[in-house]
CSV table of C-alpha atoms and ligand atoms in Angstrom, one decimal:
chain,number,residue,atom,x,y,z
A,13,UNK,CA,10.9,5.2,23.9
A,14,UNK,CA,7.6,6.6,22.4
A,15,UNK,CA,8.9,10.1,22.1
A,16,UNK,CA,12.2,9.2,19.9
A,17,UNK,CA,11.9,11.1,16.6
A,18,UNK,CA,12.3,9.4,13.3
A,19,UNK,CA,15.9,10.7,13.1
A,20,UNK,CA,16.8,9.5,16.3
A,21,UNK,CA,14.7,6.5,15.5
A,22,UNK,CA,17.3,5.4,12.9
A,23,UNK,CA,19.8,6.2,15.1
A,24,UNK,CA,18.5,3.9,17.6
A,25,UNK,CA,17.9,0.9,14.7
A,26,UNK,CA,22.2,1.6,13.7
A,27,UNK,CA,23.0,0.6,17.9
A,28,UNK,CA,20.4,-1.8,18.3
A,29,UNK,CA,19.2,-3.4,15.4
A,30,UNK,CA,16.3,-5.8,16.7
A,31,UNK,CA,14.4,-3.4,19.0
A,32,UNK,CA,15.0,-0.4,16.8
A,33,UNK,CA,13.7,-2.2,14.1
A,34,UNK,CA,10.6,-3.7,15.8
A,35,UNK,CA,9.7,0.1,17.3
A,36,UNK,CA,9.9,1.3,13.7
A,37,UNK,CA,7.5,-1.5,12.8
A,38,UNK,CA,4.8,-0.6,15.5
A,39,UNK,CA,5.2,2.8,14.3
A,40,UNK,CA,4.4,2.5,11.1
A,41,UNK,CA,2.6,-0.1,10.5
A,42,UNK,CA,-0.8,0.7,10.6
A,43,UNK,CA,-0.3,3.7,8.5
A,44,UNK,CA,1.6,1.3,6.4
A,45,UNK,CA,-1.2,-1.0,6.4
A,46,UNK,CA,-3.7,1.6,5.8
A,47,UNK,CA,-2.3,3.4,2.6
A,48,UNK,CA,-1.9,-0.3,0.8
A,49,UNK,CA,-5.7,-1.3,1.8
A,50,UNK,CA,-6.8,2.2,0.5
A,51,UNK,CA,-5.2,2.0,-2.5
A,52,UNK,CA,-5.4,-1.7,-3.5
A,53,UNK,CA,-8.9,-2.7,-2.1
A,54,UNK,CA,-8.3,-5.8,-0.4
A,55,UNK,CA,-7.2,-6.9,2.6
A,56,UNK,CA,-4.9,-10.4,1.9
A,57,UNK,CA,-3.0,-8.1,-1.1
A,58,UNK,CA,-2.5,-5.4,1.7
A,59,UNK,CA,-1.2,-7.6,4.2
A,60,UNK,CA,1.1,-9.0,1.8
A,61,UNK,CA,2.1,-5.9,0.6
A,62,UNK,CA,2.5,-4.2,4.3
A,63,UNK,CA,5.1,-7.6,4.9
A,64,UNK,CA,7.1,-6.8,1.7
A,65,UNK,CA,7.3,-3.4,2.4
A,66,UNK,CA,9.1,-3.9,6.4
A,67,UNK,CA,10.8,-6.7,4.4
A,68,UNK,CA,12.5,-4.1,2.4
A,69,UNK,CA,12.7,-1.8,4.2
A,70,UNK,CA,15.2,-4.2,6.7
A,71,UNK,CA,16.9,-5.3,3.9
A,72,UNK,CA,18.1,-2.0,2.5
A,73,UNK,CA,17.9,0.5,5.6
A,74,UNK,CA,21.5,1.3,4.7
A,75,UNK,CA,19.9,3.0,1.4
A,76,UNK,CA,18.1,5.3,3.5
A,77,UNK,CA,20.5,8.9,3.2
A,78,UNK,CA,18.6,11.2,5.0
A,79,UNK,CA,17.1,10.3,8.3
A,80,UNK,CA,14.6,12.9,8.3
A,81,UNK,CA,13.0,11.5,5.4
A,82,UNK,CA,12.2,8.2,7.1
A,83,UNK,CA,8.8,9.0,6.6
A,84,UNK,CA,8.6,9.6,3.2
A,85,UNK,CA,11.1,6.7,2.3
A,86,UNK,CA,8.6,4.1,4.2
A,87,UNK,CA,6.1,5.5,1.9
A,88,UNK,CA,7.6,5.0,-1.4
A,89,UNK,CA,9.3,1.9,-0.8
A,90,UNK,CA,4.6,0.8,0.2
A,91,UNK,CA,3.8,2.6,-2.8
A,92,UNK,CA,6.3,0.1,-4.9
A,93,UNK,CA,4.9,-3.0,-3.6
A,94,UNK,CA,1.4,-1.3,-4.0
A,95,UNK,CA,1.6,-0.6,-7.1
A,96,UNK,CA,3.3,-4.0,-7.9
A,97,UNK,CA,0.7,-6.2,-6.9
A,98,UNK,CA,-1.8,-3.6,-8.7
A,99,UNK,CA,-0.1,-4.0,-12.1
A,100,UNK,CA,-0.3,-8.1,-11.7
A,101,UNK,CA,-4.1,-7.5,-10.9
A,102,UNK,CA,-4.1,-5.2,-13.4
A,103,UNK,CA,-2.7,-4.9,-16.8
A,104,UNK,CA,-0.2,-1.4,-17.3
A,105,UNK,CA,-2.5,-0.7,-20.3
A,106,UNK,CA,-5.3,-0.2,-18.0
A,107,UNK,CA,-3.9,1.1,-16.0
A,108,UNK,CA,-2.2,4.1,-17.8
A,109,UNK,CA,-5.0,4.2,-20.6
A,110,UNK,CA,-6.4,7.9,-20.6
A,111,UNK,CA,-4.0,10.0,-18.5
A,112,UNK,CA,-6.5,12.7,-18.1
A,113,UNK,CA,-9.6,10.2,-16.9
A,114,UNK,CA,-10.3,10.9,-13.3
A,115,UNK,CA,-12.4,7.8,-12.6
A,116,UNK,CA,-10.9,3.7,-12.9
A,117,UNK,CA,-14.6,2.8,-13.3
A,118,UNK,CA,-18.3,3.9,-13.1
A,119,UNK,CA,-19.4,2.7,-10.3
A,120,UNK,CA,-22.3,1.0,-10.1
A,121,UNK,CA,-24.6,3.7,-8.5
A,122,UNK,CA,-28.1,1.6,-7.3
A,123,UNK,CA,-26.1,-0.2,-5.2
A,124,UNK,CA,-24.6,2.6,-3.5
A,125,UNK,CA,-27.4,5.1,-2.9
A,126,UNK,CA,-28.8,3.9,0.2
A,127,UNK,CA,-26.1,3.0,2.0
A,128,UNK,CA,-24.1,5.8,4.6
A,129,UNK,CA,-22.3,8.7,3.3
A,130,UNK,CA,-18.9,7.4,4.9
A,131,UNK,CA,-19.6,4.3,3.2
A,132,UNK,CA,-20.3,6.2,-0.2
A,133,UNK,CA,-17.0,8.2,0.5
A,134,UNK,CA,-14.7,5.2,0.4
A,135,UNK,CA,-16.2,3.4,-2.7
A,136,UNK,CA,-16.4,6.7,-4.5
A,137,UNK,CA,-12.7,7.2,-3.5
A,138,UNK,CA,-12.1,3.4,-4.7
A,139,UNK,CA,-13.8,4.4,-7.9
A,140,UNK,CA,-10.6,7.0,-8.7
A,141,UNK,CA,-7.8,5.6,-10.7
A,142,UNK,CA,-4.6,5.2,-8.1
A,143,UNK,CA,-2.9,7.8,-8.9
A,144,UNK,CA,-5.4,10.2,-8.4
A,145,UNK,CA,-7.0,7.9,-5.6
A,146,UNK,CA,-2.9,7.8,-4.2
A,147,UNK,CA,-2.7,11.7,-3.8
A,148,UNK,CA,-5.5,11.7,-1.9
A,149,UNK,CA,-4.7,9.3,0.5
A,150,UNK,CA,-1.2,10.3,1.2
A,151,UNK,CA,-3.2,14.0,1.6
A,152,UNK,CA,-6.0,13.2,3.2
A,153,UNK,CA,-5.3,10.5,5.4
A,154,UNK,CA,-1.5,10.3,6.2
A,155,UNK,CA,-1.3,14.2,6.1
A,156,UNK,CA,1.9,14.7,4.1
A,157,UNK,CA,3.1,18.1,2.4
A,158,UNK,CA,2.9,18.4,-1.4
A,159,UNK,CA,6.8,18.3,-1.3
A,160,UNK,CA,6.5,14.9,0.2
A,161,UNK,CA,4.0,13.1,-1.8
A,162,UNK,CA,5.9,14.0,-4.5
A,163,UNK,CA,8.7,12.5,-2.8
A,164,UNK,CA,7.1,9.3,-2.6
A,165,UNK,CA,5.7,9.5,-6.0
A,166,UNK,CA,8.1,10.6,-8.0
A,167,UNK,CA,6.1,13.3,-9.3
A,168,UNK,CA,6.3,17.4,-9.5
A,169,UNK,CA,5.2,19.3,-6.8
A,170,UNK,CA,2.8,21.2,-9.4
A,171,UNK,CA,1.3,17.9,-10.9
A,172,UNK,CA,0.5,16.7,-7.1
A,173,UNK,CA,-1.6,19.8,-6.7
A,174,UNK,CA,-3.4,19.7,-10.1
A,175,UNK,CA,-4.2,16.0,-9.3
A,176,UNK,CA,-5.2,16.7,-5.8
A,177,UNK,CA,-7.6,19.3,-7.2
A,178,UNK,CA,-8.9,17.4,-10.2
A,179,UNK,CA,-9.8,14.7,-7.8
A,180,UNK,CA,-11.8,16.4,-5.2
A,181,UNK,CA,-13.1,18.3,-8.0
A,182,UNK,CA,-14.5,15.2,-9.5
A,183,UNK,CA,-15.0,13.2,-5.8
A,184,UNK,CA,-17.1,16.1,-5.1
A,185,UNK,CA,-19.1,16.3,-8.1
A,186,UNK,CA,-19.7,12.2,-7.8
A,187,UNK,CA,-21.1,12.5,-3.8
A,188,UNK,CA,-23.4,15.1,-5.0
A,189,UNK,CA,-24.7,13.0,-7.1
A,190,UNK,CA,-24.7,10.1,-5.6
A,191,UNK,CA,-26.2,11.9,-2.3
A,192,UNK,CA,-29.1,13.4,-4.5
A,193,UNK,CA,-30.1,11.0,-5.9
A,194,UNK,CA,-30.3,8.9,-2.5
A,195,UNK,CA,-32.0,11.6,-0.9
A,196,UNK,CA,-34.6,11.2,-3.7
A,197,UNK,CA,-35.6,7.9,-3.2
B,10,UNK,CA,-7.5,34.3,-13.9
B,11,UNK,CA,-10.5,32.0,-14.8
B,12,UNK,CA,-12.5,30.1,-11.8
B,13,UNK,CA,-11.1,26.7,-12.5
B,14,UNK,CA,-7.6,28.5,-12.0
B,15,UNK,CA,-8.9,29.7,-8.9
B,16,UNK,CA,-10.5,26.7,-8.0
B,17,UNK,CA,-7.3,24.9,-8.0
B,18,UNK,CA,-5.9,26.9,-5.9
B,19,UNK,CA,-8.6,26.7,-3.0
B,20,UNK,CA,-7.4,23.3,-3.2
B,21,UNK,CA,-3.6,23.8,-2.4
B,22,UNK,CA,-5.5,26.5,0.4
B,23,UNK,CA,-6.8,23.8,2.2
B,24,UNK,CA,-3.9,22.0,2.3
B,25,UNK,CA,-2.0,25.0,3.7
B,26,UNK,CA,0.2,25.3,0.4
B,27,UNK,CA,-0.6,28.3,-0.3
B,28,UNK,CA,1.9,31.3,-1.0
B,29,UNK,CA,0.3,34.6,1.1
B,30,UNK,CA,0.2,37.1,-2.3
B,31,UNK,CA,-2.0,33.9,-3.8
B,32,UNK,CA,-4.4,33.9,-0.7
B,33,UNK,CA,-4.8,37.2,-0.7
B,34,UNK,CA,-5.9,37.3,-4.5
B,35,UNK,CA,-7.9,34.1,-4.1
B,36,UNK,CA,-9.7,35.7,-1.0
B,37,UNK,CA,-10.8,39.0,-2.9
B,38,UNK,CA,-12.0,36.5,-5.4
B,39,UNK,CA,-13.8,34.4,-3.3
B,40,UNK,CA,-16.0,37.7,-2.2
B,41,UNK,CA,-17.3,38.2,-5.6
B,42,UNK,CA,-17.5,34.5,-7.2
B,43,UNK,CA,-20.6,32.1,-6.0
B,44,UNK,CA,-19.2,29.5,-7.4
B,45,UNK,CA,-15.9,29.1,-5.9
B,46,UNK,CA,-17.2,29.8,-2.4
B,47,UNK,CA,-19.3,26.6,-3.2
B,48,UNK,CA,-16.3,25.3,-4.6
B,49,UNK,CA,-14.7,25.9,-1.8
B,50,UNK,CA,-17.5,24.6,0.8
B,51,UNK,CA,-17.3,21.0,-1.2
B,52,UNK,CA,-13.4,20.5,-0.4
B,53,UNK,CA,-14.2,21.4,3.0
B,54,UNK,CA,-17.0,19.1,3.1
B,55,UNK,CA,-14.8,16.4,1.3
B,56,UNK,CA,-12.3,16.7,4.1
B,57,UNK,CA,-14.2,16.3,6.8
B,58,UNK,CA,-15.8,13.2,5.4
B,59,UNK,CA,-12.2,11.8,5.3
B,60,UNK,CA,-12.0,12.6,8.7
B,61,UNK,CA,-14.7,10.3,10.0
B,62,UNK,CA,-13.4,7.6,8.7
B,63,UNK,CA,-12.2,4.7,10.9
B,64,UNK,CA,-8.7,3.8,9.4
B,65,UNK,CA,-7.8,0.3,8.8
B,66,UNK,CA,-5.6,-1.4,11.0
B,67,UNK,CA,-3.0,-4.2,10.0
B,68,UNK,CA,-3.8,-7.5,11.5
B,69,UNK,CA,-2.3,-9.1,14.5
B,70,UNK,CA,-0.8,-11.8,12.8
B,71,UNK,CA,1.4,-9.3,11.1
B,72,UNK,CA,3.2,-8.8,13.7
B,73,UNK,CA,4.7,-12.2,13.8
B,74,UNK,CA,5.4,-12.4,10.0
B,75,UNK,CA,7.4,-9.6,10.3
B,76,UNK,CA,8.9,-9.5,13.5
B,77,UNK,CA,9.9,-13.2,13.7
B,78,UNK,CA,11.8,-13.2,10.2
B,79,UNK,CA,13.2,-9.6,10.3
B,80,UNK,CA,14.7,-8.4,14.1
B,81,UNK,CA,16.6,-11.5,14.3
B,82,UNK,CA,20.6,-10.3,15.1
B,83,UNK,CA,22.3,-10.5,12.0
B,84,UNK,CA,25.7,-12.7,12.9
B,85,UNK,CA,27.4,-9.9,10.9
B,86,UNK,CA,26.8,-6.2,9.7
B,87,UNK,CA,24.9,-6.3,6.2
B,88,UNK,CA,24.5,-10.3,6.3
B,89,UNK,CA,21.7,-11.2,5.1
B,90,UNK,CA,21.1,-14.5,6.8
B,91,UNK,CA,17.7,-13.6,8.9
B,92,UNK,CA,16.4,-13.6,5.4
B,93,UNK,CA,16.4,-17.6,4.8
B,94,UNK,CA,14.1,-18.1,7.3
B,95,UNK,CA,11.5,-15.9,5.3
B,96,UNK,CA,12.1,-18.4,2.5
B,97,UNK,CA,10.5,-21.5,4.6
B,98,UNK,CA,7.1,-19.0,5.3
B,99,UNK,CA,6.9,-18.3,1.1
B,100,UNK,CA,4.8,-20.9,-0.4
B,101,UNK,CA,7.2,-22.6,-3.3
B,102,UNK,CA,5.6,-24.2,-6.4
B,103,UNK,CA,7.3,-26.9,-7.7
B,104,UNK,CA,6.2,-28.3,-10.7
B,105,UNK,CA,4.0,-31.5,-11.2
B,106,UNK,CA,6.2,-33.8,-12.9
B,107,UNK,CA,9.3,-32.6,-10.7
B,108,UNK,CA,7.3,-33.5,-7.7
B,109,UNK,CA,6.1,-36.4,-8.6
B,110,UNK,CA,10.1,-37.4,-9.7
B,111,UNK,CA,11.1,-36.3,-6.2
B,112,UNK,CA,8.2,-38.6,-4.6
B,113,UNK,CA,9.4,-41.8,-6.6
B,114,UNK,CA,13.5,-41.0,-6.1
B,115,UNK,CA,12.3,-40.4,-2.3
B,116,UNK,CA,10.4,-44.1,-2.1
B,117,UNK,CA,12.1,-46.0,-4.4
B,118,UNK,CA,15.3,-44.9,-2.2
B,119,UNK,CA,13.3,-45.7,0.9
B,120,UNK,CA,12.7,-49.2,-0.2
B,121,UNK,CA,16.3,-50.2,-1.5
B,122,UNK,CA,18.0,-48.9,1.5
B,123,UNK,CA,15.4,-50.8,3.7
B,124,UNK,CA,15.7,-53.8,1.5
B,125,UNK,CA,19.9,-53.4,2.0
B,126,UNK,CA,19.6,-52.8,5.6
B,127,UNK,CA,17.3,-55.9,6.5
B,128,UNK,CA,18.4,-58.6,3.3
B,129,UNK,CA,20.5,-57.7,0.7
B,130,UNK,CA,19.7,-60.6,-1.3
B,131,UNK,CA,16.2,-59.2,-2.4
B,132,UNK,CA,17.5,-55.2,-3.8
B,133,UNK,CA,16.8,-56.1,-7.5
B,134,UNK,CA,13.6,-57.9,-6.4
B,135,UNK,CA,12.3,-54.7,-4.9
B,136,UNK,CA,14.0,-52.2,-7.2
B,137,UNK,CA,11.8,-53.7,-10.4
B,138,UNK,CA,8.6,-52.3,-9.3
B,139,UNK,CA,9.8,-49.4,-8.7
B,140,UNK,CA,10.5,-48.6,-12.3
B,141,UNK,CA,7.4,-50.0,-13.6
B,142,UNK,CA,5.7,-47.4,-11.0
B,143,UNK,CA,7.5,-44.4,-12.4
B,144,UNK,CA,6.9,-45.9,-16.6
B,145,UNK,CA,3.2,-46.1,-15.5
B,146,UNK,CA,3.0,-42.1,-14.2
B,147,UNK,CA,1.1,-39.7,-16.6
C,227,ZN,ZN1,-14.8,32.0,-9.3
């Protein structure tokens, strides 16, 4: 049962619906879970977001087309919901304002300095604006192909990998900083 | 090819999306430029910091919000009864005023069918209050 693929996965979910469905869940849910706390910042909105997300995902599993592309499908369909309860946080405006601004926000950086690097890591990363902060994730953590992030975000190949690389380039620049100047004190 | 070109593309070689004729260029570059081996050593540094990260997992009770409401049978293919019951777990706001009409219709309808089940002599005697109750409401 562990060792079904994704494709036979979905074939398994078209015969029987109930425990097909509830292996799918186990299988993706913490990754599920995961990308929606990294990219919204809070745990209720990520639950919430994690149950939409298997909620649509049951309601429209005959949308999927390609069973190989489970994966990537799960992903968008998180990304939506994401993103949904990020634009009722926050207004589109803000969002969107200043395509080419790397960072959401300076982050306060007194606060930061003495804590762990790990620690500094995730708030610099939670400093990024999501789409930059959403590459990296989907990168980084959930290990997909260029291809497939721009699967699941509906952008170019060639603009994942210039946002990729502006945002280690500025994440980089940021924990120098911010390691510097902690190592100072 | 300036450094920041090159610098983008020591990004994409990290994350194997590389074409070979670009590594081979980048690499040649690499052994001349300072700067992008540094550049280079910082990605590298970034990534393993991402990879001593604990992820976060989703929460126990998950597993019953979703599991209860969605591997119900469907009674037929593409119905989408097992959805109703996710209705009941939704919290549903319901305005003030509506509520507060729902509560009076609820005990002023208590009352007259108690009043008609034990006497039915005393129904206009009870109903009376009951409309002064609902005239009094803000
Ligand atoms: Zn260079």
């Amino acid at each position: 049962m562990q060792t079904l693929t994704d494709e036979q996965l979905v074939e398994r979910i078209k015969v029987d619906e109930v425990r097909g469905f509830a292996h799918l869940y186990h299988r993706y849910k913490h990754r599920v879970y995961a990308y929606c706390y990294r990219l919204l910042r809070h745990p209720q909105n990520a639950e919430d977001a994690t149950q939409e997300t298997f909620l649509k995902i049951h309601r429209s599993f005959q949308q999927l087309e390609n069973p190989a592309s489970l994966q990537t499908w799960i992903f968008s369909i998180a990304r939506n919901e994401a993103f949904t309860i990020l634009r009722r946080v926050k207004p589109v405006e803000e969002l969107e304002k200043a395509e080419n601004e790397v960072w959401e926000e300076e982050g306060p950086l007194e606060r930061i300095v003495e804590r762990e690097r790990a620690e500094v890591v995730q708030r610099c990363l939670s400093l990024l604006k999501p789409a930059y902060r959403e590459v990296l994730i989907l990168r980084e953590y959930e290990h997909l192909s260029y291809s497939e992030i721009a699967r699941v975000t509906g952008a170019s190949e060639s603009a994942v990998k210039s946002a990729l690389f502006k945002a280690r380039k500025a994440m980089g620049v940021k924990l120098d900083s911010m390691m510097n100047e902690r190592d100072e004190r | 090819m300036t450094c920041e070109t090159y610098e983008e593309q020591i990004s994409a070689l990290i994350d194997h999306e590389l074409k070979d004729e670009e590594t081979e260029v980048l690499f040649a570059h690499l052994s001349t430029c300072r700067r992008c081996r540094h550049s280079l050593q910082s990605v590298l540094d970034l990534r393993s910091d991402f990879g001593e990260q604990v992820p976060p997992m989703a929460p126990k009770e998950l597993d019953e919000k979703v599991l209860q409401s969605e591997t119900r049978p469907k009674l037929y293919a593409g119905d989408r009864k097992p959805m109703t019951l996710q209705v009941w777990k939704r919290r549903i706001s319901i305005p003030m005023p509506v509520a507060a009409a729902m509560a009076i219709v609820l005990v002023a309808g208590t009352i007259v069918l108690t009043s008609l089940w034990t006497s039915p002599q005393t129904i206009y005697v009870t109903t009376l209050p009951t409309v002064e109750v609902r005239g009094n409401f803000p």
